[in-house]
Amino acid sequence: LDQFLYLGFCKMDEITPQLKVAILTPTYQRDHFLEQTQRYVEQQVLHNIDYHWFVLDDSPHKTKHLQVFNQNPNISYYWLESKKTLGYKRNMLNQIAFKWGANIICNMDDDDWYGANYVQEMTKLLCSADEIKFVGSGRDFYYDLKSNRVLDIPSVRDFSSCNGVLCYKIEVLKSHHYQDEASFAEEQYFLNSEKVYQYQNIQKLHLALAHPNNTVTKKNYCYGDRYLSNLTLDDFPMRNEDREFYRNLHKQY
């Protein structure tokens, strides 16, 4: 980030980190992926940013990583005894972030890859102009585990974004919320026709995972060659151990 960042209600200098960014992850029976997501959170290269990762889990049992999470002061894990909808969980996480004092919210799905500059780049884009309230990307890339292929998925509509890379200023919560009953495509109601400022090279920051246990199936994108790209995992700036994580997952399908 530049030496000074202005976000209406906040000013940050090189000495005192004042900008608070909440990373939000709703999850359900994804312990294997959740451990990997923690690596992406801890890999984030952050300058003058105070971050906190909030995980909301409604699995039948608490995560096996609870002891590890509790040892990290930048992680808060919440467990719900009964299954809730995705919209309900996202609303709950937003309120948790608000009470923590977040200035910015960055969503992070539990089964996707995120580059080390994800939070920093999205935050910088949000801070670049007062009128920018949402940032994300309509275009995205999927790694299809079954076929070991990378798919290039175009934007469904102009100035949109999937929730997995949707980031926003806390002030939008005054007028935007998810439908509590929503189980998929929840970002459309939340955005309510508001334009999302587009991050121009999402390949640097995100790779979604297409697998049989997706919350919302991606199988329609995986048939045939319509969305097939020439990219491989090597074309994404991920660490070697993260790349091997996905290659090992591919062997299981």
Coordinates of C-alpha atoms in Angstrom, one line a residue:
L1 CA 0.0 0.0 0.0
D2 CA 1.0 3.6 -0.4
Q3 CA 2.4 5.5 2.6
F4 CA -1.1 6.9 3.3
L5 CA -4.4 5.3 2.6
Y6 CA -7.7 7.1 2.9
L7 CA -10.9 5.2 3.4
G8 CA -13.3 7.9 4.5
F9 CA -13.3 6.8 8.1
C10 CA -9.6 5.7 8.3
K11 CA -6.1 6.9 7.6
M12 CA -3.1 4.6 7.8
D13 CA 0.6 5.4 8.1
E14 CA 3.7 3.3 8.1
I15 CA 3.9 3.0 11.8
T16 CA 0.5 2.2 13.3
P17 CA -1.7 -0.3 11.6
Q18 CA -5.2 1.1 11.8
L19 CA -6.9 -0.6 8.8
K20 CA -8.7 -3.7 10.1
V21 CA -9.5 -6.4 7.5
A22 CA -11.8 -9.3 8.4
I23 CA -11.4 -12.5 6.4
L24 CA -14.6 -14.5 6.5
T25 CA -15.0 -18.2 5.8
P26 CA -18.3 -20.2 6.2
T27 CA -17.6 -23.9 6.2
Y28 CA -19.3 -27.3 6.5
Q29 CA -17.5 -30.6 6.8
R30 CA -14.4 -29.3 5.1
D31 CA -11.7 -30.0 7.6
H32 CA -9.2 -31.3 5.0
F33 CA -9.7 -28.1 3.0
L34 CA -9.9 -25.9 6.1
E35 CA -6.3 -26.7 7.1
Q36 CA -5.2 -25.6 3.6
T37 CA -7.3 -22.4 3.9
Q38 CA -5.5 -21.5 7.1
R39 CA -2.2 -21.7 5.1
Y40 CA -3.5 -19.2 2.6
V41 CA -4.6 -16.8 5.4
E42 CA -1.2 -17.1 7.1
Q43 CA 0.6 -16.7 3.7
Q44 CA -1.0 -13.3 3.1
V45 CA 1.6 -10.5 2.6
L46 CA 0.1 -7.6 4.5
H47 CA 1.5 -4.1 5.1
N48 CA -0.1 -1.8 7.7
I49 CA -3.1 -4.1 8.0
D50 CA -4.5 -5.7 11.1
Y51 CA -6.3 -8.8 10.0
H52 CA -8.5 -11.5 11.6
W53 CA -9.8 -14.7 10.2
F54 CA -13.3 -15.6 11.3
V55 CA -14.5 -19.2 10.5
L56 CA -18.2 -20.2 11.0
D57 CA -18.8 -23.9 11.0
D58 CA -22.1 -25.8 11.2
S59 CA -20.7 -29.3 10.7
P60 CA -22.1 -32.1 12.9
H61 CA -18.9 -31.9 15.0
K62 CA -16.3 -29.2 15.7
T63 CA -13.2 -29.0 13.6
K64 CA -10.3 -31.3 14.6
H65 CA -8.1 -28.1 14.1
L66 CA -9.7 -26.3 17.0
Q67 CA -6.6 -26.5 19.2
V68 CA -4.4 -25.1 16.5
F69 CA -6.9 -22.3 15.7
N70 CA -7.1 -21.4 19.4
Q71 CA -3.4 -20.9 19.5
N72 CA -3.5 -18.2 16.9
P73 CA -4.7 -14.8 18.2
N74 CA -5.7 -13.9 14.6
I75 CA -8.2 -16.7 14.2
S76 CA -11.7 -17.0 15.7
Y77 CA -13.7 -20.2 15.2
Y78 CA -17.4 -20.4 15.8
W79 CA -19.4 -23.6 15.8
L80 CA -23.2 -23.9 15.3
E81 CA -24.9 -27.0 16.6
S82 CA -27.5 -27.1 13.8
K83 CA -27.2 -26.7 10.1
K84 CA -27.8 -23.3 8.7
T85 CA -28.1 -21.9 5.2
L86 CA -25.2 -20.1 3.5
G87 CA -27.0 -16.8 3.5
Y88 CA -27.6 -17.0 7.2
K89 CA -23.9 -17.8 7.9
R90 CA -22.7 -15.0 5.7
N91 CA -24.9 -12.5 7.5
M92 CA -23.7 -13.8 10.9
L93 CA -20.1 -13.5 9.8
N94 CA -20.6 -10.0 8.6
Q95 CA -22.0 -9.0 11.9
I96 CA -19.1 -10.6 13.7
A97 CA -16.7 -8.7 11.5
F98 CA -18.6 -5.5 12.2
K99 CA -18.5 -6.0 16.0
W100 CA -14.7 -6.7 15.8
G101 CA -14.4 -3.3 14.2
A102 CA -13.5 -4.2 10.6
N103 CA -13.1 -1.5 8.0
I104 CA -13.0 -4.0 5.1
I105 CA -14.3 -7.5 4.6
C106 CA -12.6 -10.1 2.3
N107 CA -14.4 -13.3 1.7
M108 CA -12.4 -16.5 1.4
D109 CA -14.0 -19.8 0.5
D110 CA -12.9 -23.0 2.3
D111 CA -12.0 -25.0 -0.8
D112 CA -10.3 -22.5 -3.2
W113 CA -6.7 -21.4 -3.7
Y114 CA -5.9 -17.8 -2.8
G115 CA -2.6 -16.0 -3.7
A116 CA -0.5 -14.4 -1.0
N117 CA -1.5 -10.9 -2.2
Y118 CA -5.2 -11.5 -2.3
V119 CA -6.1 -9.4 0.8
Q120 CA -3.5 -6.7 0.1
E121 CA -4.5 -6.2 -3.6
M122 CA -8.2 -6.2 -2.9
T123 CA -7.8 -3.8 0.0
K124 CA -5.6 -1.5 -2.1
L125 CA -8.3 -1.4 -4.8
L126 CA -11.0 -0.6 -2.3
C127 CA -9.0 2.2 -0.9
S128 CA -8.2 3.7 -4.3
A129 CA -11.4 5.7 -4.4
D130 CA -14.2 6.7 -2.0
E131 CA -16.9 5.6 -4.5
I132 CA -15.6 2.0 -4.8
K133 CA -17.6 0.0 -2.3
F134 CA -17.2 -3.5 -3.7
V135 CA -14.3 -5.2 -5.5
G136 CA -14.1 -8.7 -7.0
S137 CA -14.1 -10.5 -10.4
G138 CA -16.8 -11.8 -12.6
R139 CA -14.3 -13.8 -14.6
D140 CA -12.8 -16.7 -12.7
F141 CA -10.8 -19.9 -13.1
Y142 CA -11.8 -23.4 -12.0
Y143 CA -9.5 -26.4 -11.4
D144 CA -11.5 -29.5 -12.3
L145 CA -10.2 -32.2 -10.1
K146 CA -11.6 -35.1 -12.1
S147 CA -10.0 -34.1 -15.4
N148 CA -7.0 -32.2 -14.1
R149 CA -7.9 -29.2 -16.3
V150 CA -8.1 -25.5 -15.7
L151 CA -11.2 -23.8 -17.0
D152 CA -11.6 -20.2 -17.8
I153 CA -15.1 -19.1 -16.7
P154 CA -16.4 -15.8 -18.1
S155 CA -18.4 -13.3 -16.2
V156 CA -22.1 -14.1 -15.9
R157 CA -23.0 -10.4 -16.1
D158 CA -21.0 -7.1 -16.2
F159 CA -19.6 -5.8 -13.0
S160 CA -20.5 -8.9 -11.0
S161 CA -18.5 -11.2 -8.8
C162 CA -18.7 -14.6 -7.3
N163 CA -18.8 -14.4 -3.5
G164 CA -15.4 -16.2 -3.2
V165 CA -13.5 -13.1 -4.2
L166 CA -16.0 -10.5 -3.2
C167 CA -14.5 -7.8 -0.9
Y168 CA -16.3 -4.7 0.4
K169 CA -16.1 -1.8 2.8
I170 CA -17.9 -2.3 6.1
E171 CA -20.2 0.7 5.4
V172 CA -22.2 -1.4 2.8
L173 CA -23.7 -3.4 5.7
K174 CA -25.9 -0.5 6.5
S175 CA -28.0 -1.3 3.3
H176 CA -26.8 -4.7 2.1
H177 CA -27.5 -8.1 3.5
Y178 CA -27.9 -11.7 2.3
Q179 CA -31.2 -13.5 2.2
D180 CA -31.1 -15.8 5.3
E181 CA -32.7 -18.6 3.4
A182 CA -30.3 -18.5 0.4
S183 CA -28.3 -21.7 -0.2
F184 CA -26.6 -20.6 -3.4
A185 CA -26.0 -17.6 -5.7
E186 CA -26.4 -15.5 -2.5
E187 CA -24.2 -12.7 -3.8
Q188 CA -26.8 -11.5 -6.3
Y189 CA -29.3 -10.5 -3.5
F190 CA -26.5 -9.0 -1.4
L191 CA -25.2 -6.8 -4.1
N192 CA -28.7 -5.7 -5.1
S193 CA -27.6 -4.5 -8.6
E194 CA -24.6 -2.6 -7.1
K195 CA -21.6 -2.6 -9.5
V196 CA -18.5 -4.5 -8.4
Y197 CA -15.2 -2.9 -9.4
Q198 CA -13.3 -5.5 -11.3
Y199 CA -9.9 -6.8 -10.3
Q200 CA -8.2 -7.2 -13.7
N201 CA -6.0 -10.2 -13.3
I202 CA -7.8 -12.7 -11.0
Q203 CA -5.4 -15.4 -12.1
K204 CA -2.8 -13.9 -9.7
L205 CA -5.1 -14.2 -6.7
H206 CA -7.7 -17.0 -7.0
L207 CA -8.4 -20.5 -8.4
A208 CA -11.7 -22.1 -7.6
L209 CA -12.0 -25.8 -7.2
A210 CA -14.5 -27.9 -9.1
H211 CA -15.2 -31.2 -7.2
P212 CA -18.2 -33.5 -6.4
N213 CA -18.8 -31.8 -3.0
N214 CA -19.1 -28.2 -4.1
T215 CA -21.8 -26.4 -2.2
V216 CA -23.1 -25.4 -5.7
T217 CA -22.3 -27.9 -8.4
K218 CA -19.9 -26.7 -11.1
K219 CA -20.3 -29.8 -13.3
N220 CA -22.1 -28.0 -16.1
Y221 CA -18.9 -26.0 -16.6
C222 CA -16.8 -29.2 -16.7
Y223 CA -18.5 -31.0 -19.6
G224 CA -16.8 -30.7 -23.0
D225 CA -14.2 -28.1 -24.0
R226 CA -16.2 -24.9 -24.0
Y227 CA -14.4 -23.4 -21.0
L228 CA -11.1 -25.3 -21.4
S229 CA -8.0 -23.1 -21.1
N230 CA -4.3 -23.8 -21.9
L231 CA -3.4 -23.1 -18.3
T232 CA -2.1 -25.6 -15.8
L233 CA -1.5 -25.3 -12.1
D234 CA 2.0 -24.2 -12.9
D235 CA 0.6 -20.9 -14.4
F236 CA -0.8 -19.8 -11.0
P237 CA 1.6 -18.2 -8.5
M238 CA 1.1 -20.7 -5.8
R239 CA 3.7 -22.4 -3.6
N240 CA 4.9 -25.8 -4.6
E241 CA 3.4 -27.5 -1.6
D242 CA 0.0 -25.9 -2.4
R243 CA 0.3 -27.1 -6.0
E244 CA 1.0 -30.6 -4.8
F245 CA -2.0 -30.5 -2.5
Y246 CA -4.3 -30.1 -5.5
R247 CA -2.4 -32.7 -7.6
N248 CA -2.8 -35.2 -4.8
L249 CA -6.5 -34.4 -4.6
H250 CA -6.8 -35.1 -8.4
K251 CA -5.4 -38.6 -7.8
Q252 CA -8.3 -39.3 -5.5
Y253 CA -10.9 -38.8 -8.3

